[in-house]
mmCIF file of C-alpha atoms in Angstrom:
data_model
loop_
_atom_site.group_PDB
_atom_site.id
_atom_site.type_symbol
_atom_site.label_atom_id
_atom_site.label_comp_id
_atom_site.label_asym_id
_atom_site.label_seq_id
_atom_site.Cartn_x
_atom_site.Cartn_y
_atom_site.Cartn_z
ATOM 1 C CA MET A 1 6.978 21.250 15.620
ATOM 2 C CA HIS A 2 8.348 18.133 15.039
ATOM 3 C CA SER A 3 11.850 17.517 13.463
ATOM 4 C CA ARG A 4 12.622 15.565 9.971
ATOM 5 C CA THR A 5 14.573 13.123 11.834
ATOM 6 C CA ARG A 6 11.053 11.892 12.777
ATOM 7 C CA ASP A 7 10.659 10.537 9.230
ATOM 8 C CA VAL A 8 10.876 7.248 8.178
ATOM 9 C CA ALA A 9 12.847 5.737 5.269
ATOM 10 C CA VAL A 10 10.725 3.740 2.288
ATOM 11 C CA THR A 11 13.777 1.099 1.596
ATOM 12 C CA GLY A 12 11.990 -1.309 -0.151
ATOM 13 C CA ILE A 13 8.185 -1.399 -2.292
ATOM 14 C CA GLY A 14 6.536 -4.192 -3.806
ATOM 15 C CA LEU A 15 3.305 -3.800 -5.835
ATOM 16 C CA LEU A 16 0.789 -5.644 -8.020
ATOM 17 C CA SER A 17 -1.858 -3.527 -9.402
ATOM 18 C CA PRO A 18 -4.183 -3.804 -12.658
ATOM 19 C CA ALA A 19 -1.411 -1.538 -13.971
ATOM 20 C CA GLY A 20 1.323 -4.397 -13.895
ATOM 21 C CA THR A 21 2.506 -7.157 -11.393
ATOM 22 C CA CYS A 22 5.643 -5.018 -9.966
ATOM 23 C CA ALA A 23 5.960 -1.682 -9.391
ATOM 24 C CA GLY A 24 8.211 -1.138 -12.400
ATOM 25 C CA THR A 25 5.318 -2.576 -15.027
ATOM 26 C CA SER A 26 2.865 -0.572 -13.091
ATOM 27 C CA TRP A 27 4.856 2.497 -13.338
ATOM 28 C CA ALA A 28 4.972 2.265 -16.920
ATOM 29 C CA THR A 29 1.526 1.567 -17.556
ATOM 30 C CA LEU A 30 0.413 4.126 -15.643
ATOM 31 C CA LEU A 31 2.641 7.179 -17.039
ATOM 32 C CA ARG A 32 0.922 5.928 -20.311
ATOM 33 C CA GLY A 33 -2.656 7.439 -18.981
ATOM 34 C CA THR A 34 -4.906 4.993 -20.486
ATOM 35 C CA SER A 35 -7.242 3.135 -18.286
ATOM 36 C CA VAL A 36 -6.846 -0.900 -18.310
ATOM 37 C CA ALA A 37 -10.691 -1.338 -17.460
ATOM 38 C CA ARG A 38 -12.417 -4.366 -19.510
ATOM 39 C CA PRO A 39 -15.003 -7.002 -19.704
ATOM 40 C CA ASP A 40 -14.650 -9.160 -16.396
ATOM 41 C CA PRO A 41 -15.773 -12.828 -17.229
ATOM 42 C CA VAL A 42 -16.260 -12.921 -13.433
ATOM 43 C CA LEU A 43 -18.622 -10.172 -13.166
ATOM 44 C CA ALA A 44 -20.895 -11.012 -16.314
ATOM 45 C CA GLY A 45 -24.270 -10.226 -16.317
ATOM 46 C CA LEU A 46 -24.179 -7.427 -13.611
ATOM 47 C CA ARG A 47 -24.561 -3.672 -13.710
ATOM 48 C CA THR A 48 -21.161 -3.432 -13.667
ATOM 49 C CA ASP A 49 -19.641 -6.415 -15.954
ATOM 50 C CA PHE A 50 -15.908 -4.580 -16.302
ATOM 51 C CA SER A 51 -12.879 -4.233 -13.838
ATOM 52 C CA CYS A 52 -9.464 -3.509 -13.354
ATOM 53 C CA ALA A 53 -7.918 -6.994 -12.810
ATOM 54 C CA VAL A 54 -4.060 -7.720 -11.987
ATOM 55 C CA PRO A 55 -2.670 -9.182 -15.046
ATOM 56 C CA ASP A 56 -1.091 -12.608 -15.648
ATOM 57 C CA PHE A 57 -1.148 -13.211 -11.886
ATOM 58 C CA GLU A 58 -0.510 -16.987 -11.933
ATOM 59 C CA VAL A 59 -0.070 -17.609 -8.299
ATOM 60 C CA ARG A 60 0.858 -21.361 -8.386
ATOM 61 C CA SER A 61 3.836 -20.621 -9.968
ATOM 62 C CA ARG A 62 4.637 -17.969 -7.293
ATOM 63 C CA LEU A 63 3.271 -19.648 -3.872
ATOM 64 C CA GLY A 64 3.118 -23.203 -4.902
ATOM 65 C CA HIS A 65 -0.136 -25.124 -5.375
ATOM 66 C CA THR A 66 -0.452 -25.892 -1.506
ATOM 67 C CA THR A 67 -0.244 -22.025 -0.337
ATOM 68 C CA ALA A 68 -2.278 -20.698 -3.159
ATOM 69 C CA ARG A 69 -5.182 -22.940 -2.775
ATOM 70 C CA ARG A 70 -4.975 -22.490 1.001
ATOM 71 C CA LEU A 71 -5.132 -18.309 0.580
ATOM 72 C CA ASP A 72 -7.812 -16.395 -0.683
ATOM 73 C CA PRO A 73 -6.643 -13.685 -3.655
ATOM 74 C CA TYR A 74 -6.277 -10.304 -1.113
ATOM 75 C CA ALA A 75 -4.248 -12.707 0.862
ATOM 76 C CA GLN A 76 -1.978 -13.969 -2.167
ATOM 77 C CA MET A 77 -1.382 -10.742 -3.406
ATOM 78 C CA ALA A 78 0.041 -9.307 -0.067
ATOM 79 C CA VAL A 79 2.313 -12.120 0.137
ATOM 80 C CA VAL A 80 3.718 -11.190 -3.262
ATOM 81 C CA ALA A 81 3.800 -8.067 -2.574
ATOM 82 C CA ALA A 82 5.366 -8.307 0.956
ATOM 83 C CA ARG A 83 7.976 -10.799 -1.083
ATOM 84 C CA GLN A 84 8.997 -7.999 -3.351
ATOM 85 C CA ALA A 85 9.722 -5.246 -1.233
ATOM 86 C CA VAL A 86 11.471 -7.988 1.168
ATOM 87 C CA GLY A 87 13.866 -8.015 -1.799
ATOM 88 C CA ASP A 88 13.621 -4.411 -3.021
ATOM 89 C CA ALA A 89 14.790 -3.425 0.360
ATOM 90 C CA GLY A 90 17.689 -5.803 0.385
ATOM 91 C CA LEU A 91 16.917 -7.649 3.512
ATOM 92 C CA ASP A 92 16.947 -11.404 3.918
ATOM 93 C CA PRO A 93 14.083 -12.405 6.533
ATOM 94 C CA GLY A 94 16.889 -15.184 7.199
ATOM 95 C CA GLU A 95 18.925 -13.099 8.788
ATOM 96 C CA TRP A 96 16.884 -10.295 10.343
ATOM 97 C CA HIS A 97 15.852 -10.168 14.084
ATOM 98 C CA ARG A 98 12.402 -11.621 13.877
ATOM 99 C CA ASP A 99 10.885 -10.148 17.063
ATOM 100 C CA ARG A 100 11.111 -6.896 15.877
ATOM 101 C CA VAL A 101 9.709 -6.921 12.267
ATOM 102 C CA ALA A 102 6.488 -6.344 12.477
ATOM 103 C CA VAL A 103 3.059 -6.824 9.520
ATOM 104 C CA VAL A 104 0.581 -4.161 9.281
ATOM 105 C CA LEU A 105 -1.686 -4.098 6.382
ATOM 106 C CA GLY A 106 -4.909 -2.607 5.738
ATOM 107 C CA VAL A 107 -8.023 -4.574 4.093
ATOM 108 C CA GLY A 108 -11.192 -3.153 4.072
ATOM 109 C CA SER A 109 -13.372 -6.020 4.918
ATOM 110 C CA ASN A 110 -13.511 -9.534 4.922
ATOM 111 C CA SER A 111 -13.363 -11.318 1.150
ATOM 112 C CA LEU A 112 -16.858 -11.369 0.133
ATOM 113 C CA HIS A 113 -15.521 -13.609 -3.018
ATOM 114 C CA SER A 114 -14.513 -16.518 -0.603
ATOM 115 C CA TYR A 115 -18.081 -16.821 0.599
ATOM 116 C CA GLU A 116 -20.136 -16.884 -2.474
ATOM 117 C CA GLU A 117 -19.270 -20.840 -2.767
ATOM 118 C CA PRO A 118 -19.531 -21.869 0.672
ATOM 119 C CA PHE A 119 -22.959 -20.185 0.811
ATOM 120 C CA ARG A 120 -24.484 -22.052 -2.341
ATOM 121 C CA LEU A 121 -23.121 -25.361 -1.002
ATOM 122 C CA LEU A 122 -25.355 -24.447 2.517
ATOM 123 C CA ARG A 123 -28.443 -23.501 0.639
ATOM 124 C CA GLU A 124 -27.757 -27.188 -1.484
ATOM 125 C CA ASP A 125 -27.510 -28.468 2.084
ATOM 126 C CA ARG A 126 -23.844 -29.905 1.086
ATOM 127 C CA ALA A 127 -22.178 -28.335 4.351
ATOM 128 C CA ASP A 128 -19.668 -31.401 4.583
ATOM 129 C CA ARG A 129 -18.467 -29.552 1.381
ATOM 130 C CA VAL A 130 -17.321 -26.390 2.651
ATOM 131 C CA SER A 131 -13.715 -26.072 2.945
ATOM 132 C CA PRO A 132 -11.951 -26.433 6.428
ATOM 133 C CA TYR A 133 -9.962 -23.398 5.343
ATOM 134 C CA GLN A 134 -13.235 -21.496 4.959
ATOM 135 C CA VAL A 135 -12.499 -18.711 8.346
ATOM 136 C CA THR A 136 -8.508 -18.647 7.429
ATOM 137 C CA ARG A 137 -9.148 -17.786 3.964
ATOM 138 C CA SER A 138 -11.492 -15.130 4.465
ATOM 139 C CA VAL A 139 -11.040 -12.814 7.620
ATOM 140 C CA PRO A 140 -9.063 -9.726 7.070
ATOM 141 C CA SER A 141 -6.667 -10.121 9.513
ATOM 142 C CA MET A 142 -5.007 -13.431 7.518
ATOM 143 C CA ALA A 143 -3.276 -10.855 5.212
ATOM 144 C CA ALA A 144 -0.799 -9.966 7.715
ATOM 145 C CA ALA A 145 -0.718 -13.125 9.537
ATOM 146 C CA GLU A 146 0.216 -15.118 5.934
ATOM 147 C CA VAL A 147 2.762 -12.252 5.268
ATOM 148 C CA ALA A 148 4.600 -13.277 8.615
ATOM 149 C CA LEU A 149 4.123 -16.775 8.088
ATOM 150 C CA ASP A 150 5.788 -16.464 4.739
ATOM 151 C CA LEU A 151 8.585 -14.172 5.885
ATOM 152 C CA GLY A 152 8.803 -15.338 9.270
ATOM 153 C CA ALA A 153 8.345 -12.117 11.090
ATOM 154 C CA HIS A 154 7.400 -12.537 14.757
ATOM 155 C CA GLY A 155 6.789 -8.522 16.024
ATOM 156 C CA VAL A 156 3.538 -6.773 16.105
ATOM 157 C CA ASN A 157 0.790 -8.037 13.648
ATOM 158 C CA PHE A 158 -2.602 -6.582 12.783
ATOM 159 C CA THR A 159 -4.825 -5.397 10.361
ATOM 160 C CA THR A 160 -6.270 -1.895 10.238
ATOM 161 C CA SER A 161 -9.940 -1.597 8.587
ATOM 162 C CA SER A 162 -10.873 1.907 7.820
ATOM 163 C CA ALA A 163 -12.898 1.062 4.563
ATOM 164 C CA CYS A 164 -11.014 2.898 1.727
ATOM 165 C CA ALA A 165 -8.700 4.571 3.784
ATOM 166 C CA SER A 166 -7.349 1.304 4.979
ATOM 167 C CA GLY A 167 -4.156 0.760 3.818
ATOM 168 C CA ALA A 168 -3.263 4.494 4.315
ATOM 169 C CA THR A 169 -4.449 3.822 7.809
ATOM 170 C CA ALA A 170 -1.602 1.033 8.159
ATOM 171 C CA LEU A 171 1.038 3.080 6.837
ATOM 172 C CA GLY A 172 0.628 5.672 9.073
ATOM 173 C CA THR A 173 0.206 3.647 12.088
ATOM 174 C CA ALA A 174 3.503 1.917 11.048
ATOM 175 C CA LEU A 175 4.985 4.935 11.335
ATOM 176 C CA ASP A 176 3.588 5.715 14.780
ATOM 177 C CA LEU A 177 4.913 2.045 16.091
ATOM 178 C CA LEU A 178 8.368 2.947 14.229
ATOM 179 C CA ARG A 179 8.772 5.656 16.225
ATOM 180 C CA ALA A 180 7.386 4.640 19.442
ATOM 181 C CA GLY A 181 10.474 1.880 19.329
ATOM 182 C CA ARG A 182 8.063 -0.840 19.078
ATOM 183 C CA CYS A 183 9.638 -2.499 16.167
ATOM 184 C CA ASP A 184 12.736 -1.915 13.759
ATOM 185 C CA ILE A 185 11.496 -3.021 10.851
ATOM 186 C CA VAL A 186 7.482 -2.508 9.705
ATOM 187 C CA LEU A 187 6.136 -4.381 6.367
ATOM 188 C CA ALA A 188 3.343 -1.952 5.871
ATOM 189 C CA GLY A 189 0.605 -1.539 3.005
ATOM 190 C CA GLY A 190 -2.569 -3.098 2.198
ATOM 191 C CA SER A 191 -4.659 -5.650 0.219
ATOM 192 C CA GLU A 192 -8.075 -6.019 -1.382
ATOM 193 C CA SER A 193 -9.859 -6.948 -4.612
ATOM 194 C CA ALA A 194 -13.148 -5.636 -5.279
ATOM 195 C CA ARG A 195 -13.807 -8.082 -7.833
ATOM 196 C CA SER A 196 -16.569 -9.493 -6.684
ATOM 197 C CA ARG A 197 -19.959 -10.344 -7.535
ATOM 198 C CA MET A 198 -21.428 -9.409 -3.990
ATOM 199 C CA THR A 199 -19.116 -6.441 -3.504
ATOM 200 C CA THR A 200 -20.005 -5.239 -6.884
ATOM 201 C CA THR A 201 -23.579 -5.769 -6.646
ATOM 202 C CA CYS A 202 -23.472 -4.027 -3.351
ATOM 203 C CA PHE A 203 -21.525 -0.929 -4.584
ATOM 204 C CA GLY A 204 -23.960 -1.078 -7.839
ATOM 205 C CA GLN A 205 -27.207 -0.601 -5.391
ATOM 206 C CA MET A 206 -25.675 2.131 -4.146
ATOM 207 C CA ARG A 207 -25.321 3.768 -7.259
ATOM 208 C CA ALA A 208 -21.083 4.053 -6.292
ATOM 209 C CA MET A 209 -20.035 2.352 -9.281
ATOM 210 C CA SER A 210 -19.873 3.317 -13.068
ATOM 211 C CA SER A 211 -22.202 1.687 -14.970
ATOM 212 C CA ARG A 212 -20.445 2.391 -18.708
ATOM 213 C CA ARG A 213 -20.537 -0.725 -20.053
ATOM 214 C CA SER A 214 -20.393 0.197 -23.571
ATOM 215 C CA ASP A 215 -17.075 1.560 -23.068
ATOM 216 C CA PRO A 216 -14.971 0.374 -19.915
ATOM 217 C CA ALA A 217 -12.039 2.568 -20.400
ATOM 218 C CA THR A 218 -13.399 5.697 -20.334
ATOM 219 C CA ALA A 219 -15.177 4.621 -17.121
ATOM 220 C CA SER A 220 -13.458 5.897 -14.489
ATOM 221 C CA ARG A 221 -13.366 9.514 -14.961
ATOM 222 C CA PRO A 222 -12.193 11.485 -11.233
ATOM 223 C CA PHE A 223 -12.819 15.128 -11.171
ATOM 224 C CA ASP A 224 -14.647 15.066 -14.464
ATOM 225 C CA VAL A 225 -18.141 16.237 -14.819
ATOM 226 C CA GLU A 226 -19.583 13.042 -16.373
ATOM 227 C CA ARG A 227 -18.240 10.957 -14.051
ATOM 228 C CA ASP A 228 -21.176 8.084 -12.467
ATOM 229 C CA GLY A 229 -18.869 5.740 -10.306
ATOM 230 C CA PHE A 230 -15.806 3.873 -9.505
ATOM 231 C CA VAL A 231 -14.703 0.906 -11.608
ATOM 232 C CA PRO A 232 -13.586 -2.278 -9.550
ATOM 233 C CA GLY A 233 -10.129 -3.029 -8.931
ATOM 234 C CA GLU A 234 -7.843 -4.818 -7.145
ATOM 235 C CA GLY A 235 -4.094 -5.046 -6.165
ATOM 236 C CA ALA A 236 -1.495 -5.064 -3.117
ATOM 237 C CA ALA A 237 1.040 -2.760 -1.830
ATOM 238 C CA VAL A 238 3.823 -3.330 0.590
ATOM 239 C CA MET A 239 6.268 -0.704 1.739
ATOM 240 C CA VAL A 240 9.375 -1.629 4.108
ATOM 241 C CA LEU A 241 10.120 0.959 6.598
ATOM 242 C CA GLU A 242 13.063 1.835 8.602
ATOM 243 C CA ARG A 243 13.634 4.350 11.144
ATOM 244 C CA SER A 244 15.987 6.614 8.627
ATOM 245 C CA GLU A 245 19.376 6.313 11.047
ATOM 246 C CA ASP A 246 18.918 2.453 10.947
ATOM 247 C CA ALA A 247 18.692 2.074 7.274
ATOM 248 C CA HIS A 248 21.505 4.517 6.815
ATOM 249 C CA ARG A 249 23.561 2.231 8.994
ATOM 250 C CA ARG A 250 22.915 -0.701 7.145
ATOM 251 C CA GLY A 251 23.862 1.334 3.702
ATOM 252 C CA ALA A 252 20.210 1.031 2.242
ATOM 253 C CA ARG A 253 19.163 2.594 -0.603
ATOM 254 C CA VAL A 254 16.263 4.946 0.494
ATOM 255 C CA ARG A 255 13.330 5.245 -1.612
ATOM 256 C CA GLY A 256 11.751 8.099 -0.233
ATOM 257 C CA TYR A 257 10.595 8.822 3.313
ATOM 258 C CA LEU A 258 7.107 8.824 4.863
ATOM 259 C CA ALA A 259 7.205 12.291 6.867
ATOM 260 C CA GLY A 260 3.650 12.755 8.477
ATOM 261 C CA TYR A 261 0.026 10.847 8.928
ATOM 262 C CA GLY A 262 -3.007 12.328 9.780
ATOM 263 C CA ALA A 263 -6.426 10.692 10.252
ATOM 264 C CA SER A 264 -10.097 12.192 11.624
ATOM 265 C CA ALA A 265 -13.587 11.157 11.568
ATOM 266 C CA ASP A 266 -16.461 13.181 9.797
ATOM 267 C CA ALA A 267 -19.218 11.666 11.924
ATOM 268 C CA HIS A 268 -21.359 12.736 9.382
ATOM 269 C CA HIS A 269 -23.281 9.817 7.318
ATOM 270 C CA PRO A 270 -22.628 6.365 6.840
ATOM 271 C CA ALA A 271 -21.739 6.696 3.166
ATOM 272 C CA ALA A 272 -21.524 10.421 2.286
ATOM 273 C CA PRO A 273 -18.651 12.672 2.755
ATOM 274 C CA HIS A 274 -19.125 15.893 4.807
ATOM 275 C CA PRO A 275 -20.374 18.622 2.634
ATOM 276 C CA GLU A 276 -17.641 20.576 3.378
ATOM 277 C CA ALA A 277 -14.834 18.204 3.502
ATOM 278 C CA ARG A 278 -14.074 19.782 7.176
ATOM 279 C CA GLY A 279 -12.864 15.464 8.477
ATOM 280 C CA ALA A 280 -10.712 15.525 5.644
ATOM 281 C CA GLU A 281 -9.459 19.102 5.662
ATOM 282 C CA ALA A 282 -8.832 18.106 9.530
ATOM 283 C CA ALA A 283 -6.831 14.760 8.558
ATOM 284 C CA VAL A 284 -4.711 17.449 5.615
ATOM 285 C CA LEU A 285 -3.898 19.576 8.265
ATOM 286 C CA ALA A 286 -2.906 17.104 10.812
ATOM 287 C CA ALA A 287 -0.512 15.042 8.552
ATOM 288 C CA LEU A 288 1.424 18.292 7.734
ATOM 289 C CA ARG A 289 1.743 19.075 11.353
ATOM 290 C CA ASP A 290 3.027 16.006 11.768
ATOM 291 C CA ALA A 291 5.582 16.099 9.059
ATOM 292 C CA ASP A 292 6.544 19.644 10.216
ATOM 293 C CA CYS A 293 5.857 21.505 6.893
ATOM 294 C CA ALA A 294 3.156 23.711 5.730
ATOM 295 C CA ALA A 295 0.294 23.751 2.929
ATOM 296 C CA GLY A 296 2.844 25.619 0.380
ATOM 297 C CA ASP A 297 5.711 22.922 0.909
ATOM 298 C CA ILE A 298 3.141 20.497 -0.827
ATOM 299 C CA ASP A 299 4.606 20.076 -4.577
ATOM 300 C CA HIS A 300 2.387 17.454 -5.979
ATOM 301 C CA VAL A 301 -0.923 15.499 -4.584
ATOM 302 C CA ASN A 302 -2.298 11.976 -5.205
ATOM 303 C CA ALA A 303 -5.680 12.340 -4.724
ATOM 304 C CA HIS A 304 -8.191 9.492 -3.540
ATOM 305 C CA ALA A 305 -10.503 10.772 -6.085
ATOM 306 C CA THR A 306 -12.533 7.579 -6.949
ATOM 307 C CA SER A 307 -14.739 9.251 -9.686
ATOM 308 C CA THR A 308 -18.108 9.340 -7.705
ATOM 309 C CA PRO A 309 -20.396 12.269 -8.142
ATOM 310 C CA LEU A 310 -20.630 13.316 -4.701
ATOM 311 C CA ASN A 311 -16.753 12.283 -3.275
ATOM 312 C CA ASP A 312 -14.715 14.282 -6.282
ATOM 313 C CA VAL A 313 -16.061 17.514 -6.171
ATOM 314 C CA VAL A 314 -15.914 17.908 -2.032
ATOM 315 C CA GLU A 315 -12.061 16.514 -1.801
ATOM 316 C CA ALA A 316 -11.792 19.292 -4.707
ATOM 317 C CA ARG A 317 -13.156 21.689 -2.865
ATOM 318 C CA MET A 318 -11.407 20.831 -0.351
ATOM 319 C CA LEU A 319 -7.978 20.918 -1.686
ATOM 320 C CA ARG A 320 -8.406 24.096 -3.660
ATOM 321 C CA ARG A 321 -9.233 26.074 -0.346
ATOM 322 C CA LEU A 322 -6.190 23.916 1.538
ATOM 323 C CA PHE A 323 -3.662 24.924 -1.043
ATOM 324 C CA ARG A 324 -3.647 28.087 -2.853
ATOM 325 C CA HIS A 325 -0.814 27.347 -4.545
ATOM 326 C CA ASP A 326 -2.658 24.855 -7.141
ATOM 327 C CA PRO A 327 0.112 22.171 -7.046
ATOM 328 C CA PRO A 328 -0.047 19.182 -9.279
ATOM 329 C CA VAL A 329 -3.036 16.610 -9.159
ATOM 330 C CA THR A 330 -3.069 12.609 -10.481
ATOM 331 C CA ALA A 331 -5.956 10.121 -9.930
ATOM 332 C CA ASN A 332 -4.722 7.025 -10.238
ATOM 333 C CA LYS A 333 -8.107 5.355 -10.074
ATOM 334 C CA SER A 334 -8.927 6.480 -13.932
ATOM 335 C CA VAL A 335 -6.104 4.172 -14.496
ATOM 336 C CA ILE A 336 -5.998 1.291 -12.381
ATOM 337 C CA GLY A 337 -9.920 1.485 -10.808
ATOM 338 C CA HIS A 338 -10.667 1.665 -6.952
ATOM 339 C CA ALA A 339 -9.154 -1.488 -5.257
ATOM 340 C CA LEU A 340 -10.971 -0.136 -2.155
ATOM 341 C CA GLY A 341 -8.999 -1.237 1.120
ATOM 342 C CA ALA A 342 -5.590 -1.227 -0.828
ATOM 343 C CA ALA A 343 -6.161 1.938 -2.656
ATOM 344 C CA GLY A 344 -4.539 4.141 -0.010
ATOM 345 C CA ALA A 345 -1.414 1.735 -0.043
ATOM 346 C CA ILE A 346 -1.199 1.688 -3.498
ATOM 347 C CA GLU A 347 -1.262 5.296 -4.119
ATOM 348 C CA ALA A 348 1.317 5.835 -1.477
ATOM 349 C CA VAL A 349 3.716 3.911 -3.536
ATOM 350 C CA LEU A 350 3.242 5.475 -6.881
ATOM 351 C CA THR A 351 3.469 8.829 -4.826
ATOM 352 C CA VAL A 352 7.139 7.783 -3.844
ATOM 353 C CA LEU A 353 7.812 6.529 -7.378
ATOM 354 C CA SER A 354 6.320 10.134 -8.470
ATOM 355 C CA LEU A 355 8.912 11.678 -6.291
ATOM 356 C CA GLN A 356 11.700 9.497 -7.154
ATOM 357 C CA HIS A 357 11.111 10.423 -10.698
ATOM 358 C CA ARG A 358 9.937 13.605 -10.289
ATOM 359 C CA THR A 359 6.920 13.176 -12.666
ATOM 360 C CA VAL A 360 3.374 13.141 -12.208
ATOM 361 C CA PRO A 361 1.400 10.521 -14.261
ATOM 362 C CA PRO A 362 -1.505 11.601 -16.454
ATOM 363 C CA THR A 363 -5.243 11.412 -15.057
ATOM 364 C CA ALA A 364 -7.262 9.181 -18.078
ATOM 365 C CA ASN A 365 -10.493 10.533 -19.192
ATOM 366 C CA LEU A 366 -10.478 14.575 -17.794
ATOM 367 C CA ARG A 367 -12.407 16.123 -20.312
ATOM 368 C CA ARG A 368 -14.391 19.537 -18.164
ATOM 369 C CA GLN A 369 -13.868 19.971 -14.231
ATOM 370 C CA GLU A 370 -16.772 21.181 -12.033
ATOM 371 C CA PRO A 371 -16.684 24.805 -12.039
ATOM 372 C CA GLY A 372 -15.734 26.132 -9.131
ATOM 373 C CA ALA A 373 -13.764 22.963 -8.089
ATOM 374 C CA GLU A 374 -10.946 23.144 -10.761
ATOM 375 C CA LEU A 375 -7.647 21.782 -9.855
ATOM 376 C CA ASP A 376 -4.421 21.923 -11.609
ATOM 377 C CA VAL A 377 -5.267 18.302 -12.544
ATOM 378 C CA VAL A 378 -2.212 16.469 -14.613
ATOM 379 C CA THR A 379 -4.178 14.823 -18.128
ATOM 380 C CA GLY A 380 -2.268 13.553 -21.455
ATOM 381 C CA ALA A 381 1.169 13.078 -20.866
ATOM 382 C CA PRO A 382 3.351 13.005 -17.707
ATOM 383 C CA ARG A 383 4.655 16.112 -15.998
ATOM 384 C CA VAL A 384 8.352 16.655 -15.041
ATOM 385 C CA VAL A 385 7.814 18.468 -11.800
ATOM 386 C CA ARG A 386 10.620 19.744 -9.665
ATOM 387 C CA MET A 387 8.898 18.044 -6.058
ATOM 388 C CA ARG A 388 10.124 17.544 -2.983
ATOM 389 C CA THR A 389 7.172 16.895 -0.642
ATOM 390 C CA ALA A 390 4.089 15.337 -1.589
ATOM 391 C CA LEU A 391 0.198 14.468 -0.389
ATOM 392 C CA SER A 392 -1.404 11.245 -0.548
ATOM 393 C CA THR A 393 -5.037 11.422 0.611
ATOM 394 C CA SER A 394 -8.008 7.913 1.124
ATOM 395 C CA PHE A 395 -10.991 8.724 2.198
ATOM 396 C CA GLY A 396 -13.720 5.769 3.433
ATOM 397 C CA PHE A 397 -17.340 5.031 4.135
ATOM 398 C CA GLY A 398 -18.127 6.077 7.783
ATOM 399 C CA GLY A 399 -15.999 9.133 7.326
ATOM 400 C CA GLN A 400 -12.961 7.765 7.614
ATOM 401 C CA ASN A 401 -9.868 10.040 6.229
ATOM 402 C CA THR A 402 -6.362 9.480 6.205
ATOM 403 C CA ALA A 403 -3.803 11.806 4.928
ATOM 404 C CA LEU A 404 0.089 10.711 4.662
ATOM 405 C CA VAL A 405 2.751 13.109 3.749
ATOM 406 C CA LEU A 406 5.996 11.672 2.018
ATOM 407 C CA ARG A 407 9.571 13.223 0.966
ATOM 408 C CA ALA A 408 11.678 12.466 -1.809
ATOM 409 C CA PRO A 409 15.224 10.748 -1.095
#
């Protein structure tokens, strides 16, 4: 068993989500428990022609015209979220030890959105019009690279890519880096947008996305018997993580603690989860061991819960099996959609806010759960809960499983 001195402090958070362009507005919207899904002109004519988009994101005013033009949306959002997190942590990039500041961000895939226009130019025999920034705009590693460029972080810098678990994997990796002493500060999280015609088409062909075009606001319905797929979303979330003793030494405000990380592979199927969620269960149990806590210590679960027909029931049965005391569960994707590789980081930040406010946000659109897979899912209104420890789960294609245990300050 491990000592709780292995916990790392969350001293800053940055968040851009479909619920708002900062952590405060996102949290307030989430507490209302109503989906923000709307028709999306970018997706017009597709089977899924709606999404959850980050609102009022005027990137040029935040980053400047030149930088905004150079960066793809997932990198733009990553830079803004990282700036927010560093400011929230009370850190000055001009004063920190740059070689000891790491950046680890999760991105599920390269940006398909960026390739649509270049491919059109190639088909039209206009290759000379393809932007010289095309590669640096689109490769997954550029989110972390652009954050480092923007803030002057010269330490460890890389991207984790584990499908829809990518952002959570980045946070778990950051925990390991700090424990190993390879850095003193990590800017960790994830960024991605599913609002691409190609991305939406591909998931639509797999029947993984909802097709409730007549009423987008009710389309994402995790754990509901009538769920028919997820709603595309986008966003970025970044945490500033420091060893607890370092955070306390500099007098930092601690928002919470990242205490445990577990990961596994189903090695079962390219897209479907293991029918008994054995890989997911292994990841959760590993996170509990890493955090030196038992299943009964978990006061709240922020579930992966994508609203897909197969995944939700498998996850629900796994949670029922492990957590006999039936802790309150929420599913953020019901309100903000699924931001793919960024989802785990966004939900981890929202879990920190839940612990800080002792409040579980409601899950939207849940009317009736699967028989035999019922959980104590919070619906209708926020629920005040005396909580100390929470679990956030993230699972992805290829059987990628990640679980994080977080503690209140």
